[in-house]
Short mmCIF file of C-alpha atoms in Angstrom, two decimals:
data_model
loop_
_atom_site.label_atom_id
_atom_site.label_comp_id
_atom_site.label_asym_id
_atom_site.label_seq_id
_atom_site.Cartn_x
_atom_site.Cartn_y
_atom_site.Cartn_z
CA SER Z 1 2.37 -9.29 -4.37
CA GLN Z 2 5.01 -6.78 -4.93
CA GLN Z 3 7.43 -8.26 -2.26
CA GLY Z 4 11.20 -7.76 -2.28
CA GLU Z 5 13.72 -10.30 -2.68
CA GLU Z 6 16.52 -10.04 -0.72
CA ASP Z 7 19.85 -12.13 -2.65
CA PRO Z 8 22.26 -13.67 -1.30
CA GLN Z 9 20.25 -15.67 1.10
CA ALA Z 10 23.51 -15.85 3.34
CA LEU Z 11 26.34 -14.04 3.03
CA SER Z 12 29.83 -15.26 4.63
CA ILE Z 13 32.61 -13.18 5.16
CA GLN Z 14 35.77 -12.05 7.20
CA GLU Z 15 35.83 -8.74 9.58
CA GLY Z 16 37.18 -5.94 7.50
CA GLU Z 17 35.54 -6.70 4.13
CA ASN Z 18 32.27 -5.04 2.69
CA ALA Z 19 28.94 -6.69 2.31
CA THR Z 20 26.91 -6.02 -0.29
CA MET Z 21 23.39 -7.57 -0.79
CA ASN Z 22 20.44 -7.19 -3.20
CA CYS Z 23 16.66 -6.51 -3.27
CA SER Z 24 14.98 -6.87 -5.66
CA TYR Z 25 10.98 -6.44 -6.53
CA LYS Z 26 8.04 -6.80 -9.07
CA THR Z 27 5.23 -3.03 -8.89
CA SER Z 28 6.21 0.36 -8.34
CA ILE Z 29 7.72 1.84 -5.31
CA ASN Z 30 7.26 5.40 -3.23
CA ASN Z 31 10.17 4.63 -0.67
CA LEU Z 32 12.08 1.53 -0.37
CA GLN Z 33 13.96 0.93 3.23
CA TRP Z 34 16.17 -1.16 4.88
CA TYR Z 35 16.12 -3.58 8.90
CA ARG Z 36 18.53 -5.11 10.45
CA GLN Z 37 17.77 -8.53 13.26
CA ASN Z 38 19.67 -9.86 15.20
CA SER Z 39 19.15 -13.09 16.68
CA GLY Z 40 16.34 -13.88 18.43
CA ARG Z 41 15.67 -9.69 18.09
CA GLY Z 42 12.83 -7.44 16.11
CA LEU Z 43 13.59 -5.22 13.41
CA VAL Z 44 15.23 -2.27 13.14
CA HIS Z 45 14.97 0.48 10.46
CA LEU Z 46 18.72 1.43 8.83
CA ILE Z 47 17.83 3.67 5.87
CA LEU Z 48 15.67 5.08 4.02
CA ILE Z 49 15.46 5.16 0.94
CA ARG Z 50 12.38 7.34 -1.90
CA SER Z 51 11.71 6.61 -5.38
CA ASN Z 52 12.87 10.06 -6.70
CA GLU Z 53 16.74 9.16 -4.26
CA ARG Z 54 19.06 7.12 -6.39
CA GLU Z 55 21.24 7.24 -3.64
CA LYS Z 56 21.84 6.79 0.24
CA HIS Z 57 24.76 7.00 3.13
CA SER Z 58 24.01 7.08 7.30
CA GLY Z 59 27.39 5.76 8.37
CA ARG Z 60 28.93 2.58 6.96
CA LEU Z 61 26.01 2.12 5.79
CA ARG Z 62 25.09 2.90 1.59
CA VAL Z 63 22.44 2.41 -0.49
CA THR Z 64 21.43 2.27 -3.98
CA LEU Z 65 18.48 1.99 -5.76
CA ASP Z 66 17.23 1.77 -9.30
CA THR Z 67 13.62 2.26 -10.06
CA SER Z 68 14.41 1.31 -14.03
CA LYS Z 69 15.88 -2.56 -13.09
CA LYS Z 70 13.41 -2.21 -8.94
CA SER Z 71 15.88 -3.21 -7.90
CA SER Z 72 18.21 -2.08 -5.04
CA SER Z 73 21.68 -3.33 -3.24
CA LEU Z 74 22.60 -2.43 0.55
CA LEU Z 75 26.92 -2.35 1.42
CA ILE Z 76 28.37 -2.24 5.03
CA THR Z 77 31.40 -2.12 4.93
CA ALA Z 78 34.56 -2.93 6.37
CA SER Z 79 32.51 -4.67 8.19
CA ARG Z 80 32.94 -6.24 12.10
CA ALA Z 81 31.97 -8.75 13.90
CA ALA Z 82 28.78 -6.67 15.64
CA ASP Z 83 27.00 -7.03 11.96
CA THR Z 84 26.03 -10.36 11.99
CA ALA Z 85 23.00 -10.21 11.42
CA SER Z 86 19.75 -10.83 9.42
CA TYR Z 87 19.18 -7.39 6.52
CA PHE Z 88 15.87 -7.35 5.42
CA CYS Z 89 14.27 -5.29 2.24
CA ALA Z 90 10.67 -3.72 2.48
CA THR Z 91 8.54 -2.17 0.07
CA ASP Z 92 5.70 0.23 -0.42
CA ALA Z 93 3.55 0.31 -2.61
CA GLY Z 94 0.69 2.85 -1.58
CA ASN Z 95 -1.81 2.95 1.14
CA THR Z 96 -0.85 -0.26 2.01
CA PRO Z 97 1.43 -1.36 4.76
CA LEU Z 98 5.33 -2.61 3.89
CA VAL Z 99 5.81 -5.67 3.00
CA PHE Z 100 9.03 -8.00 4.05
CA GLY Z 101 11.57 -9.42 2.20
CA LYS Z 102 12.75 -12.97 3.71
CA GLY Z 103 15.91 -11.23 4.38
CA THR Z 104 19.84 -12.45 4.19
CA ARG Z 105 21.90 -14.07 6.01
CA LEU Z 106 24.79 -11.88 6.91
CA SER Z 107 28.08 -13.27 9.32
CA VAL Z 108 30.94 -11.60 9.95
CA ILE Z 109 33.82 -13.56 11.17
CA ALA Z 110 36.52 -11.90 13.26
CA ASP R 1 14.02 6.95 21.41
CA VAL R 2 10.09 5.01 19.90
CA LYS R 3 9.87 2.33 22.36
CA VAL R 4 7.21 -0.49 21.62
CA THR R 5 6.79 -3.08 24.28
CA GLN R 6 5.36 -6.82 23.99
CA SER R 7 4.59 -8.85 27.30
CA SER R 8 6.65 -11.60 26.75
CA ARG R 9 9.99 -13.40 25.27
CA TYR R 10 8.39 -16.43 26.05
CA LEU R 11 5.21 -18.31 25.98
CA VAL R 12 4.59 -21.75 26.19
CA LYS R 13 0.45 -22.71 25.74
CA ARG R 14 -1.82 -25.73 25.23
CA THR R 15 -3.34 -27.10 22.64
CA GLY R 16 -6.85 -25.79 22.62
CA GLU R 17 -6.32 -22.87 24.35
CA LYS R 18 -6.48 -19.19 24.47
CA VAL R 19 -3.71 -16.91 24.29
CA PHE R 20 -3.34 -12.97 24.24
CA LEU R 21 -0.96 -11.12 23.54
CA GLU R 22 0.69 -7.86 24.36
CA CYS R 23 1.60 -4.62 22.25
CA VAL R 24 2.30 -0.63 24.05
CA GLN R 25 3.71 1.56 21.75
CA ASP R 26 4.66 5.26 23.89
CA MET R 27 4.93 7.48 21.16
CA ASP R 28 1.41 8.15 20.31
CA HIS R 29 1.41 6.55 16.36
CA GLU R 30 -1.85 4.81 14.21
CA ASN R 31 -0.94 2.07 12.68
CA MET R 32 -0.27 -1.10 15.03
CA PHE R 33 1.06 -4.07 12.82
CA TRP R 34 1.38 -7.94 13.78
CA TYR R 35 3.33 -9.85 12.12
CA ARG R 36 4.74 -13.92 12.35
CA GLN R 37 8.14 -15.42 11.30
CA ASP R 38 9.04 -18.32 10.49
CA PRO R 39 12.23 -20.31 8.95
CA GLY R 40 11.87 -19.10 5.14
CA LEU R 41 9.30 -17.42 4.66
CA GLY R 42 9.88 -14.44 6.63
CA LEU R 43 7.42 -11.80 8.24
CA ARG R 44 4.24 -12.10 7.49
CA LEU R 45 1.39 -10.07 8.22
CA ILE R 46 -1.56 -10.91 10.28
CA TYR R 47 -2.84 -7.75 11.28
CA PHE R 48 -3.08 -3.93 11.03
CA SER R 49 -4.57 -1.35 12.73
CA TYR R 50 -5.00 2.36 11.73
CA ASP R 51 -6.87 3.67 14.73
CA VAL R 52 -7.96 2.53 17.92
CA LYS R 53 -10.58 0.01 17.12
CA MET R 54 -9.91 0.44 13.82
CA LYS R 55 -8.60 -3.70 11.95
CA GLU R 56 -8.06 -4.47 9.02
CA LYS R 57 -7.06 -8.42 7.73
CA GLY R 58 -3.57 -9.08 5.96
CA ASP R 59 -1.81 -11.64 4.46
CA ILE R 60 -2.74 -14.92 6.76
CA PRO R 61 -6.15 -13.23 9.76
CA GLU R 62 -6.82 -17.03 9.93
CA GLY R 63 -7.14 -18.32 13.66
CA TYR R 64 -5.51 -14.66 14.56
CA SER R 65 -8.13 -11.73 16.19
CA VAL R 66 -7.11 -9.05 17.47
CA SER R 67 -7.79 -5.49 19.74
CA ARG R 68 -7.18 -2.48 19.83
CA GLU R 69 -9.49 -0.21 22.68
CA LYS R 70 -6.56 2.16 22.98
CA LYS R 71 -3.94 3.86 20.79
CA GLU R 72 -0.90 2.88 22.25
CA ARG R 73 -1.84 -0.58 22.92
CA PHE R 74 -2.49 -3.75 20.37
CA SER R 75 -3.71 -7.01 20.89
CA LEU R 76 -3.18 -10.64 19.12
CA ILE R 77 -5.48 -12.48 20.21
CA LEU R 78 -4.96 -16.55 19.07
CA GLU R 79 -9.46 -17.80 20.11
CA SER R 80 -7.56 -21.46 20.25
CA ALA R 81 -3.79 -21.78 19.65
CA SER R 82 -2.44 -24.43 18.00
CA THR R 83 0.68 -26.72 17.06
CA ASN R 84 1.00 -24.84 13.77
CA GLN R 85 1.03 -21.19 15.85
CA THR R 86 3.61 -21.96 17.24
CA SER R 87 6.04 -19.50 16.09
CA MET R 88 8.05 -15.97 16.76
CA TYR R 89 5.21 -13.04 17.10
CA LEU R 90 6.09 -9.26 15.77
CA CYS R 91 4.55 -6.41 17.13
CA ALA R 92 5.30 -2.94 15.06
CA SER R 93 4.01 0.29 15.12
CA SER R 94 4.27 3.27 12.71
CA ARG R 95 3.21 7.52 11.78
CA ASP R 96 2.52 6.66 8.95
CA VAL R 97 1.35 2.99 7.14
CA GLN R 98 3.86 3.49 4.30
CA GLU R 99 7.05 5.17 6.91
CA THR R 100 8.84 3.43 9.67
CA GLN R 101 8.07 0.92 11.29
CA TYR R 102 9.32 0.76 15.44
CA PHE R 103 10.06 -3.15 15.91
CA GLY R 104 9.23 -4.59 19.38
CA PRO R 105 11.65 -7.35 20.89
CA GLY R 106 9.03 -10.88 19.60
CA THR R 107 7.07 -12.86 21.30
CA ARG R 108 8.42 -16.34 21.37
CA LEU R 109 5.32 -18.60 21.21
CA LEU R 110 5.72 -22.67 21.34
CA VAL R 111 1.52 -24.30 21.13
CA LEU R 112 2.18 -28.57 22.72
#
Protein backbone atom coordinates (compact mmCIF):
# COMPACT_ATOMS: atom_id res chain seq x y z
CA SER A 1 0.00 0.00 0.00
CA GLN A 2 1.07 3.63 -0.26
CA GLN A 3 1.17 4.05 3.50
CA GLY A 4 2.84 7.21 4.63
CA GLU A 5 5.69 6.80 7.06
CA GLU A 6 6.37 9.54 9.57
CA ASP A 7 9.82 10.40 10.78
CA PRO A 8 10.92 10.63 13.53
CA GLN A 9 8.80 8.21 15.54
CA ALA A 10 9.19 10.44 18.59
CA LEU A 11 10.35 14.00 19.12
CA SER A 12 10.96 15.91 22.31
CA ILE A 13 11.53 19.68 22.31
CA GLN A 14 11.40 22.67 24.62
CA GLU A 15 8.49 25.07 24.59
CA GLY A 16 9.11 27.86 22.09
CA GLU A 17 11.17 25.72 19.74
CA ASN A 18 10.01 24.63 16.30
CA ALA A 19 9.00 21.05 15.65
CA THR A 20 9.43 19.40 12.26
CA MET A 21 7.91 16.07 11.30
CA ASN A 22 8.30 14.33 7.97
CA CYS A 23 6.17 11.95 5.98
CA SER A 24 7.26 9.79 3.06
CA TYR A 25 4.97 7.77 0.83
CA LYS A 26 5.38 5.32 -2.01
CA THR A 27 2.98 6.05 -4.87
CA SER A 28 1.49 9.12 -6.56
CA ILE A 29 -1.18 10.88 -4.54
CA ASN A 30 -4.06 13.30 -5.04
CA ASN A 31 -3.66 14.92 -1.66
CA LEU A 32 -1.89 14.51 1.66
CA GLN A 33 -3.38 15.36 5.02
CA TRP A 34 -2.03 15.85 8.51
CA TYR A 35 -3.95 14.91 11.64
CA ARG A 36 -3.32 15.32 15.34
CA GLN A 37 -4.30 12.96 18.14
CA ASN A 38 -4.24 13.83 21.80
CA SER A 39 -3.63 10.89 24.10
CA GLY A 40 -6.59 8.53 24.19
CA ARG A 41 -8.73 10.63 21.86
CA GLY A 42 -9.81 10.62 18.23
CA LEU A 43 -7.86 12.24 15.43
CA VAL A 44 -8.42 15.85 14.45
CA HIS A 45 -7.77 17.11 10.94
CA LEU A 46 -5.13 19.82 10.72
CA ILE A 47 -4.45 20.57 7.09
CA LEU A 48 -4.83 19.17 3.58
CA ILE A 49 -2.37 19.86 0.78
CA ARG A 50 -3.14 18.88 -2.79
CA SER A 51 -0.63 17.35 -5.17
CA ASN A 52 -0.37 20.58 -7.20
CA GLU A 53 0.46 22.65 -4.11
CA ARG A 54 3.95 23.01 -2.67
CA GLU A 55 3.31 24.79 0.61
CA LYS A 56 0.39 25.64 2.84
CA HIS A 57 0.03 27.55 6.09
CA SER A 58 -2.51 27.48 8.88
CA GLY A 59 -1.72 29.53 11.97
CA ARG A 60 1.52 28.14 13.43
CA LEU A 61 1.46 25.19 11.04
CA ARG A 62 3.38 25.06 7.79
CA VAL A 63 3.12 22.06 5.49
CA THR A 64 5.27 21.42 2.45
CA LEU A 65 4.86 18.79 -0.23
CA ASP A 66 7.52 17.56 -2.62
CA THR A 67 5.90 15.14 -5.04
CA SER A 68 9.20 14.42 -6.80
CA LYS A 69 10.60 13.08 -3.53
CA LYS A 70 7.25 11.71 -2.38
CA SER A 71 7.57 13.49 0.92
CA SER A 72 5.87 16.09 3.08
CA SER A 73 6.86 17.96 6.20
CA LEU A 74 4.82 19.51 8.99
CA LEU A 75 6.41 22.41 10.84
CA ILE A 76 4.93 23.70 14.09
CA THR A 77 6.46 27.02 15.02
CA ALA A 78 6.86 28.38 18.55
CA SER A 79 5.60 25.15 20.07
CA ARG A 80 3.54 25.07 23.25
CA ALA A 81 3.01 22.37 25.85
CA ALA A 82 -0.52 22.00 24.44
CA ASP A 83 0.99 20.84 21.13
CA THR A 84 2.02 17.59 22.83
CA ALA A 85 0.25 14.91 20.78
CA SER A 86 0.76 12.35 18.06
CA TYR A 87 0.78 13.60 14.48
CA PHE A 88 -0.22 11.47 11.51
CA CYS A 89 0.01 11.94 7.79
CA ALA A 90 -2.61 10.37 5.54
CA THR A 91 -2.45 9.88 1.80
CA ASP A 92 -4.92 9.04 -0.91
CA ALA A 93 -4.25 7.94 -4.48
CA GLY A 94 -7.63 7.60 -6.08
CA ASN A 95 -11.12 6.61 -5.12
CA THR A 96 -9.92 4.69 -2.08
CA PRO A 97 -9.90 5.53 1.61
CA LEU A 98 -7.04 7.42 3.17
CA VAL A 99 -4.05 5.43 4.38
CA PHE A 100 -2.58 6.65 7.65
CA GLY A 101 1.01 6.42 8.79
CA LYS A 102 2.07 5.25 12.23
CA GLY A 103 2.56 8.75 13.57
CA THR A 104 5.14 10.92 15.28
CA ARG A 105 4.81 11.40 19.05
CA LEU A 106 5.66 14.99 19.91
CA SER A 107 6.44 16.02 23.47
CA VAL A 108 6.77 19.73 24.20
CA ILE A 109 8.40 20.37 27.56
CA ALA A 110 7.46 23.51 29.42
CA ASP B 1 -19.26 21.57 13.25
CA VAL B 2 -19.20 17.91 12.34
CA LYS B 3 -19.87 15.68 15.24
CA VAL B 4 -19.10 11.99 15.35
CA THR B 5 -20.12 10.13 18.46
CA GLN B 6 -19.34 6.63 19.61
CA SER B 7 -21.55 4.70 21.97
CA SER B 8 -18.94 3.94 24.63
CA ARG B 9 -15.56 5.35 25.65
CA TYR B 10 -14.56 2.20 27.54
CA LEU B 11 -15.88 -1.32 27.23
CA VAL B 12 -14.94 -4.58 28.96
CA LYS B 13 -16.18 -7.84 27.46
CA ARG B 14 -15.52 -11.53 27.91
CA THR B 15 -14.07 -13.84 25.28
CA GLY B 16 -16.83 -15.21 23.06
CA GLU B 17 -19.29 -12.38 23.67
CA LYS B 18 -20.92 -10.56 20.80
CA VAL B 19 -19.92 -6.90 20.86
CA PHE B 20 -21.60 -3.96 19.18
CA LEU B 21 -19.82 -0.65 18.70
CA GLU B 22 -22.03 2.15 17.45
CA CYS B 23 -21.04 5.29 15.61
CA VAL B 24 -23.28 8.21 14.67
CA GLN B 25 -22.46 11.27 12.57
CA ASP B 26 -24.60 14.37 12.16
CA MET B 27 -23.27 15.87 8.93
CA ASP B 28 -25.03 13.73 6.34
CA HIS B 29 -21.71 12.25 5.20
CA GLU B 30 -21.81 9.51 2.62
CA ASN B 31 -18.72 7.69 3.87
CA MET B 32 -18.07 6.11 7.24
CA PHE B 33 -15.08 4.15 8.48
CA TRP B 34 -14.01 1.86 11.30
CA TYR B 35 -10.36 1.65 12.35
CA ARG B 36 -8.49 -0.05 15.10
CA GLN B 37 -5.40 1.51 16.60
CA ASP B 38 -2.69 -0.46 18.33
CA PRO B 39 0.68 0.71 19.66
CA GLY B 40 3.33 0.61 16.97
CA LEU B 41 0.83 -0.32 14.24
CA GLY B 42 -0.92 2.97 13.64
CA LEU B 43 -4.49 3.08 12.30
CA ARG B 44 -5.69 0.08 10.37
CA LEU B 45 -8.91 0.16 8.38
CA ILE B 46 -11.37 -2.60 9.27
CA TYR B 47 -14.38 -1.73 7.10
CA PHE B 48 -15.83 1.29 5.41
CA SER B 49 -19.17 2.19 3.91
CA TYR B 50 -19.86 4.62 1.06
CA ASP B 51 -23.64 4.47 1.22
CA VAL B 52 -26.50 3.00 3.20
CA LYS B 53 -26.39 -0.80 3.17
CA MET B 54 -23.07 -0.72 1.29
CA LYS B 55 -19.85 -1.93 2.84
CA GLU B 56 -16.31 -2.62 1.76
CA LYS B 57 -13.59 -4.59 3.51
CA GLY B 58 -10.55 -2.72 4.68
CA ASP B 59 -7.16 -4.12 5.52
CA ILE B 60 -8.14 -6.25 8.51
CA PRO B 61 -11.82 -7.33 8.27
CA GLU B 62 -11.37 -10.81 9.75
CA GLY B 63 -13.37 -11.32 12.92
CA TYR B 64 -15.53 -8.23 12.29
CA SER B 65 -18.73 -7.35 10.48
CA VAL B 66 -20.53 -4.05 9.98
CA SER B 67 -24.01 -2.72 9.47
CA ARG B 68 -25.23 0.51 7.94
CA GLU B 69 -29.01 0.61 7.92
CA LYS B 70 -29.22 4.41 8.15
CA LYS B 71 -26.94 7.03 6.67
CA GLU B 72 -25.94 8.50 10.00
CA ARG B 73 -25.17 5.25 11.80
CA PHE B 74 -22.40 2.70 11.22
CA SER B 75 -22.06 -0.26 13.55
CA LEU B 76 -19.07 -2.52 14.07
CA ILE B 77 -19.83 -6.03 15.28
CA LEU B 78 -17.45 -8.49 16.85
CA GLU B 79 -19.34 -11.78 16.43
CA SER B 80 -17.27 -13.62 19.05
CA ALA B 81 -14.82 -11.38 20.82
CA SER B 82 -11.29 -12.61 21.30
CA THR B 83 -8.44 -11.25 23.40
CA ASN B 84 -6.54 -10.16 20.28
CA GLN B 85 -9.37 -7.74 19.55
CA THR B 86 -8.46 -5.71 22.61
CA SER B 87 -7.74 -2.34 21.07
CA MET B 88 -8.78 1.26 20.54
CA TYR B 89 -11.57 1.49 17.95
CA LEU B 90 -12.04 4.71 16.03
CA CYS B 91 -14.96 5.67 13.82
CA ALA B 92 -14.76 8.41 11.20
CA SER B 93 -16.91 9.97 8.50
CA SER B 94 -16.27 12.03 5.41
CA ARG B 95 -18.18 13.66 2.60
CA ASP B 96 -15.88 12.21 -0.06
CA VAL B 97 -13.77 9.08 0.45
CA GLN B 98 -10.56 11.02 -0.28
CA GLU B 99 -11.36 14.13 1.69
CA THR B 100 -11.09 15.13 5.33
CA GLN B 101 -12.20 12.53 7.83
CA TYR B 102 -13.89 13.49 11.08
CA PHE B 103 -13.24 11.15 13.95
CA GLY B 104 -15.18 10.13 17.02
CA PRO B 105 -13.51 10.06 20.45
CA GLY B 106 -12.75 6.35 20.23
CA THR B 107 -13.80 3.26 22.19
CA ARG B 108 -11.19 1.45 24.21
CA LEU B 109 -12.23 -2.21 24.24
CA LEU B 110 -10.76 -4.74 26.61
CA VAL B 111 -11.57 -8.41 25.99
CA LEU B 112 -10.85 -10.67 28.94
